[in-house]
mmCIF file of C-alpha atoms in Angstrom:
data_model
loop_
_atom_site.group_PDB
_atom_site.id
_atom_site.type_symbol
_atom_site.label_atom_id
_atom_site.label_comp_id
_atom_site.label_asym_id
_atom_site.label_seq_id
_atom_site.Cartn_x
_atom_site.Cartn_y
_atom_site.Cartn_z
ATOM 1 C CA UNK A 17 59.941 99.419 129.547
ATOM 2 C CA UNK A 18 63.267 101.071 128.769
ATOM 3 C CA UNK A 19 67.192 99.608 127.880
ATOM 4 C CA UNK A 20 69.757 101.152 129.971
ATOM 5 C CA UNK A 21 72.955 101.359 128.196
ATOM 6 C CA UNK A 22 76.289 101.131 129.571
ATOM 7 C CA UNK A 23 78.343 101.231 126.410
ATOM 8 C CA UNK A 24 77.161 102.342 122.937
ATOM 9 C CA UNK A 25 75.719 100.217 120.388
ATOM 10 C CA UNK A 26 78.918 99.367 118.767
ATOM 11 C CA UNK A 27 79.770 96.666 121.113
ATOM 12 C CA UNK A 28 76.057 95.024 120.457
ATOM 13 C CA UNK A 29 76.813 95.020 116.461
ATOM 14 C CA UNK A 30 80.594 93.915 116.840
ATOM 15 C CA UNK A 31 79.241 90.774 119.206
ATOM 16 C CA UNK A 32 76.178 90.345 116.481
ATOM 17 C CA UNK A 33 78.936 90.204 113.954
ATOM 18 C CA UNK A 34 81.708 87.943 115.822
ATOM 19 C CA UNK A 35 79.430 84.850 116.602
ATOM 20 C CA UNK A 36 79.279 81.457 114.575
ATOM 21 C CA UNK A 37 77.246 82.091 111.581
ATOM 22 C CA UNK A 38 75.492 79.087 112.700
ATOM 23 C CA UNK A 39 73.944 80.847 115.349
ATOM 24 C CA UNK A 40 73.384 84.266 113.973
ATOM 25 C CA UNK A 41 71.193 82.670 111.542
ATOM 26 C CA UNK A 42 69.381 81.207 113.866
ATOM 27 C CA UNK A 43 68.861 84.351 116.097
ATOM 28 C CA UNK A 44 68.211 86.725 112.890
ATOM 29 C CA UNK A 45 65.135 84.304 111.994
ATOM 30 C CA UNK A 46 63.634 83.953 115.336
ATOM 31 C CA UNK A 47 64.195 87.999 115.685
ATOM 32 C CA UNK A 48 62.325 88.114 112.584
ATOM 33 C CA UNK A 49 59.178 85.760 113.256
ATOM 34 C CA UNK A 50 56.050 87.066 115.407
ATOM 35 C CA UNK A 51 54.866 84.538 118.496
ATOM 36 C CA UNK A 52 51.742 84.539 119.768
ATOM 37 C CA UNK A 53 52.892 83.704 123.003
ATOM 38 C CA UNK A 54 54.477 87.489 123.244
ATOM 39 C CA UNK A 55 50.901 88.617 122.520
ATOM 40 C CA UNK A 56 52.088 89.840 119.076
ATOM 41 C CA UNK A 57 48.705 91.029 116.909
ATOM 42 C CA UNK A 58 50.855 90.133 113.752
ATOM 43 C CA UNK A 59 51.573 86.451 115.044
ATOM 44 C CA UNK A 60 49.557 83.776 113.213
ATOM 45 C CA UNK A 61 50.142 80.332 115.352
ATOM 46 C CA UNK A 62 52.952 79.236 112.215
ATOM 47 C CA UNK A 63 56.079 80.284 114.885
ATOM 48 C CA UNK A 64 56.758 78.959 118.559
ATOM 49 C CA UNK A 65 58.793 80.595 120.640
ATOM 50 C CA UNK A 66 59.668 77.212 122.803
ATOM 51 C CA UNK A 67 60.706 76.031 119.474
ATOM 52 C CA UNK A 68 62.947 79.296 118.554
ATOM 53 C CA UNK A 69 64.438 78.941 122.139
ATOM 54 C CA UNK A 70 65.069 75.472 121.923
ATOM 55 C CA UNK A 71 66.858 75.759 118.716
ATOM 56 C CA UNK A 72 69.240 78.871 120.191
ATOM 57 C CA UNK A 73 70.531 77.055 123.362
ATOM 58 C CA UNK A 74 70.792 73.871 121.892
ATOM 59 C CA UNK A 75 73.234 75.477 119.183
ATOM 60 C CA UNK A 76 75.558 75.937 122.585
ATOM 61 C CA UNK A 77 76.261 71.766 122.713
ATOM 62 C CA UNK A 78 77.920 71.857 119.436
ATOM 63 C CA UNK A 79 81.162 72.946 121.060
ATOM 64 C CA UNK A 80 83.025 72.287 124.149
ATOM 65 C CA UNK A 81 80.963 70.855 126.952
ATOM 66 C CA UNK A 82 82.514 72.762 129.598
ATOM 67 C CA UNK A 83 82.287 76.262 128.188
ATOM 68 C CA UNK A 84 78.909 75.136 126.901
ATOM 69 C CA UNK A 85 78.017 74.612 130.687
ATOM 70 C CA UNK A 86 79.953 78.314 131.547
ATOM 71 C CA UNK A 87 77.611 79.764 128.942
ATOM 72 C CA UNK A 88 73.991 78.966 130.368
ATOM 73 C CA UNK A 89 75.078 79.315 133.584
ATOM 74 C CA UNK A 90 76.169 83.241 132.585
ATOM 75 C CA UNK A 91 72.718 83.444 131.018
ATOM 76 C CA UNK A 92 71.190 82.939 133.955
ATOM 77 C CA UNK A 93 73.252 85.180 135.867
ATOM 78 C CA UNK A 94 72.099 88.120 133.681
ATOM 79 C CA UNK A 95 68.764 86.870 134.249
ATOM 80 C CA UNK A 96 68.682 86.753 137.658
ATOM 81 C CA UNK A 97 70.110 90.442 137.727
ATOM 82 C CA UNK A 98 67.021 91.516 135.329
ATOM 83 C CA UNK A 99 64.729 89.509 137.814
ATOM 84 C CA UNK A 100 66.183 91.476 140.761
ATOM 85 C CA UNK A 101 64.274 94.543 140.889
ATOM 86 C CA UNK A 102 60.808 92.330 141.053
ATOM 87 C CA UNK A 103 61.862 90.900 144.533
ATOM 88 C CA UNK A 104 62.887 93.871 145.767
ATOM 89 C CA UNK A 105 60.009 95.680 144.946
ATOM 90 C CA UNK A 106 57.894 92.950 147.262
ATOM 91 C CA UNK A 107 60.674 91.970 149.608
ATOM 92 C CA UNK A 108 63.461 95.008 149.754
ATOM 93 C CA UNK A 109 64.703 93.438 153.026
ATOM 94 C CA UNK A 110 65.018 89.585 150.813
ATOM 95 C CA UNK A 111 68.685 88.088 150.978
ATOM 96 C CA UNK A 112 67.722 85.998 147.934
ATOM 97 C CA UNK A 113 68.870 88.150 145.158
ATOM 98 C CA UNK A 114 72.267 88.978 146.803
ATOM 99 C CA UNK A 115 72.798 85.653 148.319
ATOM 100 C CA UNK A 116 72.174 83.879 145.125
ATOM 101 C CA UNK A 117 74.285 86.194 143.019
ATOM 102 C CA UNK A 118 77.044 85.907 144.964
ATOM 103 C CA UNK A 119 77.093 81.931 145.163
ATOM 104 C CA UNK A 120 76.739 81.838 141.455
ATOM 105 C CA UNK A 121 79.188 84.280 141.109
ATOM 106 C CA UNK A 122 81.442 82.816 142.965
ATOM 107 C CA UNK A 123 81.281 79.336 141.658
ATOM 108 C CA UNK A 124 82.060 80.528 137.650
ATOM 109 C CA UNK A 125 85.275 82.063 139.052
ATOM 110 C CA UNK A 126 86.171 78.717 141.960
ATOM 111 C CA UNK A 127 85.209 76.483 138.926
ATOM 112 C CA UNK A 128 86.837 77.979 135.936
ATOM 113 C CA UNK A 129 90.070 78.373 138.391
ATOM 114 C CA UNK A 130 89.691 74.616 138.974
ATOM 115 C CA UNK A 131 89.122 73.531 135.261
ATOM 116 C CA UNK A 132 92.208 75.479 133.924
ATOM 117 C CA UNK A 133 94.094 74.231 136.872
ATOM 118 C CA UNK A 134 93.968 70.613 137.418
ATOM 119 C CA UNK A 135 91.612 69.662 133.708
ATOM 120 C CA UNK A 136 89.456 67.722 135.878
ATOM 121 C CA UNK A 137 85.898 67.278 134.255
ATOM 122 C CA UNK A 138 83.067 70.017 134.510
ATOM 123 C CA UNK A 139 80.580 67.817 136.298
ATOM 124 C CA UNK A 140 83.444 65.997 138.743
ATOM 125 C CA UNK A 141 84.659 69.496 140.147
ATOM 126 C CA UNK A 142 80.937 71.322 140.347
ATOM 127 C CA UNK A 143 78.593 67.854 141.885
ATOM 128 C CA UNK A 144 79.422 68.272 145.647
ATOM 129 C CA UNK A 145 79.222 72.153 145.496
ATOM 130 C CA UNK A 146 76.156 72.759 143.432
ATOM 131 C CA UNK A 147 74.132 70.464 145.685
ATOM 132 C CA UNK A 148 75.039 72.268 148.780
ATOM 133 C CA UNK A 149 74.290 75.369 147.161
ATOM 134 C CA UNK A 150 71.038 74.090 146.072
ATOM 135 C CA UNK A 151 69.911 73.110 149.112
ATOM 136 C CA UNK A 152 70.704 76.497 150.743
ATOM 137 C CA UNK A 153 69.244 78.808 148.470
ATOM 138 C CA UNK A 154 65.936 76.114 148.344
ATOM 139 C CA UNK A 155 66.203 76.921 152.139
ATOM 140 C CA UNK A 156 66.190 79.939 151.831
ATOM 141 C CA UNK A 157 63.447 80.093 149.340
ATOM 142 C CA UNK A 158 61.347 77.798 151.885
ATOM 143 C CA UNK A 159 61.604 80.242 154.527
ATOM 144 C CA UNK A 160 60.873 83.388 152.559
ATOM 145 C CA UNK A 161 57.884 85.113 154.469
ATOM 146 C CA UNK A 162 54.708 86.850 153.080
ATOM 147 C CA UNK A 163 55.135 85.503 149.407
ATOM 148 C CA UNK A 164 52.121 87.096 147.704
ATOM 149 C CA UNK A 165 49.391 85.235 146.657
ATOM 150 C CA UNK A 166 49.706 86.304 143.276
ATOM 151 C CA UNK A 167 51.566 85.245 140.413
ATOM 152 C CA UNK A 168 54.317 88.142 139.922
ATOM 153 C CA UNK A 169 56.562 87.313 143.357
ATOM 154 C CA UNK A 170 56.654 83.124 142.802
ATOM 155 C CA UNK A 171 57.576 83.503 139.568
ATOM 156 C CA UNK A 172 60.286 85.469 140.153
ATOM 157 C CA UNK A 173 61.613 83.800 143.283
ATOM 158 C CA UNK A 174 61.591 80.542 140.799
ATOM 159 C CA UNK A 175 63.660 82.221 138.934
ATOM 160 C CA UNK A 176 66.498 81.739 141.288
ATOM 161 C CA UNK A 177 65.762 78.413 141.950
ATOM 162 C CA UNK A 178 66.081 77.596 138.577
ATOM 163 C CA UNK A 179 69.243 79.766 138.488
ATOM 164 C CA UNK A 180 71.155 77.804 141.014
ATOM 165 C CA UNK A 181 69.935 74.210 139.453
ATOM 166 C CA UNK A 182 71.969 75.179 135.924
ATOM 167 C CA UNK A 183 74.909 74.448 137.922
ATOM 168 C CA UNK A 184 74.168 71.373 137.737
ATOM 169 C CA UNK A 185 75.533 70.525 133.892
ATOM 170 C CA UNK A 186 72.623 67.703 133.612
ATOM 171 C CA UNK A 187 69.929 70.103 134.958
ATOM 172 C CA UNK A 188 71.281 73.445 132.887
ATOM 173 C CA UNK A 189 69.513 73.622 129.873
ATOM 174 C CA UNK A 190 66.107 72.566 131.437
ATOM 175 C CA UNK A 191 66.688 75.127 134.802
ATOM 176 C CA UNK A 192 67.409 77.622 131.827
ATOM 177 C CA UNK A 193 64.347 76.843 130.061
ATOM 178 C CA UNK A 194 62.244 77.721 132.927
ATOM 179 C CA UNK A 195 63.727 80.726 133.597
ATOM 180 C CA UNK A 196 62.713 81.970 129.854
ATOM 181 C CA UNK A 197 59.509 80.521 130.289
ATOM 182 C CA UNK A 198 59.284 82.413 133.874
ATOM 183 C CA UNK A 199 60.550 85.983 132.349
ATOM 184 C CA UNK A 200 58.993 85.994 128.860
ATOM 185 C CA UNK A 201 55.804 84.294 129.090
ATOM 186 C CA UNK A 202 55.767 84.459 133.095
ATOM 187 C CA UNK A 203 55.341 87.278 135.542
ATOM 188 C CA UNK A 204 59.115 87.396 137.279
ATOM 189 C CA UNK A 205 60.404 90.560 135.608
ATOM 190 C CA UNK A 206 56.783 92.208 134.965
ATOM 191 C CA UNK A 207 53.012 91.597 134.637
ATOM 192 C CA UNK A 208 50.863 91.800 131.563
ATOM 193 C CA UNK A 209 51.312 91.265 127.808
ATOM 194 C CA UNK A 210 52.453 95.169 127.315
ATOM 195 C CA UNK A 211 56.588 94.925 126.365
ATOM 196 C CA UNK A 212 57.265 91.052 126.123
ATOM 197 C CA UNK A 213 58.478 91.686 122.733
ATOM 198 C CA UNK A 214 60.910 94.089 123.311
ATOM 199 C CA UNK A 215 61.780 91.843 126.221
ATOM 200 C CA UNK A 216 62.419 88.817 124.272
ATOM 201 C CA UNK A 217 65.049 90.965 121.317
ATOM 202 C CA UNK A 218 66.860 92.287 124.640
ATOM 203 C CA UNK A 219 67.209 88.342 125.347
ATOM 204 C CA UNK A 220 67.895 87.439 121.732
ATOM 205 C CA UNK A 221 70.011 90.113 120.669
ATOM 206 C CA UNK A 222 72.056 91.370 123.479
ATOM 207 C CA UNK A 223 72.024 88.472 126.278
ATOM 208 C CA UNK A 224 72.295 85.662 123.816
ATOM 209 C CA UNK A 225 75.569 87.223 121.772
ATOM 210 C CA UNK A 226 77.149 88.623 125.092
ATOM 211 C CA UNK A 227 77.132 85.357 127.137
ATOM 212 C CA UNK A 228 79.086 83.664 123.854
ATOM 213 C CA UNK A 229 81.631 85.315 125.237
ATOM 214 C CA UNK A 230 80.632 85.549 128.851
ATOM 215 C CA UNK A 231 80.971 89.188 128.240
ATOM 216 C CA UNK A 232 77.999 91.344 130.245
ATOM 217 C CA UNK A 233 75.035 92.797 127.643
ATOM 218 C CA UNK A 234 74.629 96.300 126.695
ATOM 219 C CA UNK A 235 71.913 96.898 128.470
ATOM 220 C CA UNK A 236 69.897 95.396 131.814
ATOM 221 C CA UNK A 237 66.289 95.183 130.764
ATOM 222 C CA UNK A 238 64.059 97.311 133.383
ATOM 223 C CA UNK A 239 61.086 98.257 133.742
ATOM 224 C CA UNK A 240 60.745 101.969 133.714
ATOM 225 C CA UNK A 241 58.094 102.526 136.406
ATOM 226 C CA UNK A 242 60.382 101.403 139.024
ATOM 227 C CA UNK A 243 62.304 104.099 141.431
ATOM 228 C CA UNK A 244 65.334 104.717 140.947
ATOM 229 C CA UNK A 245 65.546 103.246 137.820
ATOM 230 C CA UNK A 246 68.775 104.332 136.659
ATOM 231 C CA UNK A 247 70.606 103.941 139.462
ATOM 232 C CA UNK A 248 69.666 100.273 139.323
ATOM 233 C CA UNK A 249 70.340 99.570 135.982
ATOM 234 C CA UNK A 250 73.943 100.595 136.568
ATOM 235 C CA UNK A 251 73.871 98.815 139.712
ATOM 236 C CA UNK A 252 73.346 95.525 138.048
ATOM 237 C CA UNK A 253 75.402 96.110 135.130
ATOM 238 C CA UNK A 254 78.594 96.866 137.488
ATOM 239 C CA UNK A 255 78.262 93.456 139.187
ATOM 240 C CA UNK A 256 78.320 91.667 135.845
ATOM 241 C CA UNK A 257 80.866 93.589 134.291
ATOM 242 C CA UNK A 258 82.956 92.918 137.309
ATOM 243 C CA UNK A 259 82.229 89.100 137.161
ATOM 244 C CA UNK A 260 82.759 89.146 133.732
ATOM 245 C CA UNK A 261 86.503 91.132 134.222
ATOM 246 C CA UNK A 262 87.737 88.346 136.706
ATOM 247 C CA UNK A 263 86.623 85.513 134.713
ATOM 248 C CA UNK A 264 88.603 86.611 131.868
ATOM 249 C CA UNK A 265 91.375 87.490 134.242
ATOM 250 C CA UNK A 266 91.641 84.312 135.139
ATOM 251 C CA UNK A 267 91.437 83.102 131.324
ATOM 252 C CA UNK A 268 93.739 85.204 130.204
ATOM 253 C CA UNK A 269 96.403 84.765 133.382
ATOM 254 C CA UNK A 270 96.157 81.221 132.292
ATOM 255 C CA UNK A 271 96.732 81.285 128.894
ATOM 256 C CA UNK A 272 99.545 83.412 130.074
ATOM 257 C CA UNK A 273 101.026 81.112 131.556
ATOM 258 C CA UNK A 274 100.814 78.271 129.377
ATOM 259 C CA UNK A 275 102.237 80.164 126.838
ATOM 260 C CA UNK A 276 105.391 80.990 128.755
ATOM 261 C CA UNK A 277 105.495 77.276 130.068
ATOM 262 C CA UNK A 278 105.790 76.084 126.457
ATOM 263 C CA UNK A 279 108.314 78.909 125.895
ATOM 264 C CA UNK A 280 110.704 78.131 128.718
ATOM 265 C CA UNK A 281 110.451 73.720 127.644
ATOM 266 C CA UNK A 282 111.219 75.191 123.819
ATOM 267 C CA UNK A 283 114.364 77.249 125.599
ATOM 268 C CA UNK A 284 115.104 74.616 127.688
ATOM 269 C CA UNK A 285 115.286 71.848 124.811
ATOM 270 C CA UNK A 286 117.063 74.776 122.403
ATOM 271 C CA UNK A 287 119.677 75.163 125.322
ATOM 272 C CA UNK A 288 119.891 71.247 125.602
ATOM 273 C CA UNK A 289 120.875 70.724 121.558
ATOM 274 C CA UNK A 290 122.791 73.456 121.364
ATOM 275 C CA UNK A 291 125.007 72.295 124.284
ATOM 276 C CA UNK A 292 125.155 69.267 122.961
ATOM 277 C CA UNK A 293 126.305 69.987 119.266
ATOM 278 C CA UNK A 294 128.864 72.725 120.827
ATOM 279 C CA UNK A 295 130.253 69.659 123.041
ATOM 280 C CA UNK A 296 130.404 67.552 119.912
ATOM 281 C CA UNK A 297 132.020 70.083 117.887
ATOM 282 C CA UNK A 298 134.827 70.256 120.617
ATOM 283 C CA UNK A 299 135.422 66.581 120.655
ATOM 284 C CA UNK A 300 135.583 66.516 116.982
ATOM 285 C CA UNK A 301 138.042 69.093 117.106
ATOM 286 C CA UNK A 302 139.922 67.525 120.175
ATOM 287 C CA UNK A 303 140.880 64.511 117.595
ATOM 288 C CA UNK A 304 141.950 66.661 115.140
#
């Protein structure tokens, strides 16, 4: 297995440091227990890693429900991009991977637009669109030829399944559980027990810190038998870095404009005084 980096280290630390201490206690002890689930020889049954997952995403619904919703949906978009390579290596000609991508992509940026826009609730601007995207990609999925027999492709198609359903803000955290389950006990990004470990920290302490932010990771976990390998790895990394930039585009173009919204009323209510007082002074004086 091998981490391809597309920035140094420092930004991993600096987002280790920057989130609640809530959670970063809560990441440092599951980083620090053994699970026998990751086939770890030093795990003794006392730690499960359902449990240490559970605990970490739940920690996400202690603050704003929307960006709480924004949040798992982003974790599953890295996901997805780690999951990539699997399909591809069965189906290269598959439009799943790009085709679901793109329509998660695309609805963080329509929906986040929408939110800042009109404040209309998370689940009232998302319902109508997340079904219709459901059903395509399940259409997709459905007509998907030659799915091997064996575990590794099914898992891995699943994982977009799942992917798309965490648009759905009542269906999020349990989609997003199966997608762990599929990646780090299943078969969707590789087979056998070899590297689930280093897997899972990847997850814990570059995905989990990142998509606080909805910034990309560090790294896209590969596996480094595949062709091409670094090539990939960027590949992936560019198309979350670019999602990434236009969602805080559009954060920060809104803010932006709030800011200079209160800023004009302020102006306009400082002009509307100081008319006023200047008109009173001349009266005053006028009777003088």
């Amino acid at each position: 297995m091998t981490l391809e980096w597309s920035s140094s280290t420092h930004k991993r630390l600096f987002l280790l440091r920057s989130i609640p201490n809530s959670l970063r206690g809560v990441l440092g002890k599951a980083w620090q227990q053994h699970y026998e689930e990751l086939y770890e020889p030093e795990a003794d049954g006392a730690a499960s890693l359902q449990d240490a997952l559970d605990k970490i995403l739940k920690l996400f619904q202690n603050h704003n429900r929307t960006l709480s919703h924004l949040r798992y949906v982003w974790i599953a978009l890295i996901l997805v991009s780690a999951v990539e390579p699997t399909v591809r290596y069965y189906q290269p000609n598959s439009s799943i991977p790009g085709e679901t991508f793109n329509r998660i992509a695309f609805w963080l940026l329509e929906t986040l637009e929408e939110l800042l826009s009109s404040k209309m609730r998370f689940t009232q601007v998302s319902s109508e669109k997340e079904a219709t995207v459901i059903v395509d990609v399940c259409r997709l999925l459905t007509e998907t030829k030659e799915i091997a027999s064996f575990q590794v492709l099914p898992e891995a198609l699943d994982v977009y399944s799942s992917a798309i359903k965490t648009l759905d803000y009542n269906q999020s955290l349990e989609a997003l559980s199966d997608i762990l389950d599929d990646c780090l006990e299943g078969y969707a990004i590789f087979p056998g027990s070899y590297g689930r470990r280093e897997l899972f920290d990847w997850w814990l302490l570059e995905v989990v810190p990142a998509s606080w932010y909805l910034f990309p990771p560090s790294s896209i976990y590969l596996v480094n038998e595949l062709a091409n390998e670094k090539s990939i790895a960027l590949h992936q990394m560019d198309k979350l870095e670019k999602i990434s930039s236009a969602i805080w585009s559009i954060i920060l173009i809104k803010s932006l404009r709030k800011e200079m919204s209160i800023r004009q009323k302020f102006s306009s209510t400082y002009d509307f005084f100081s008319n006023k007082i200047e008109l009173n002074v001349k009266l005053e004086d006028s009777k003088l």
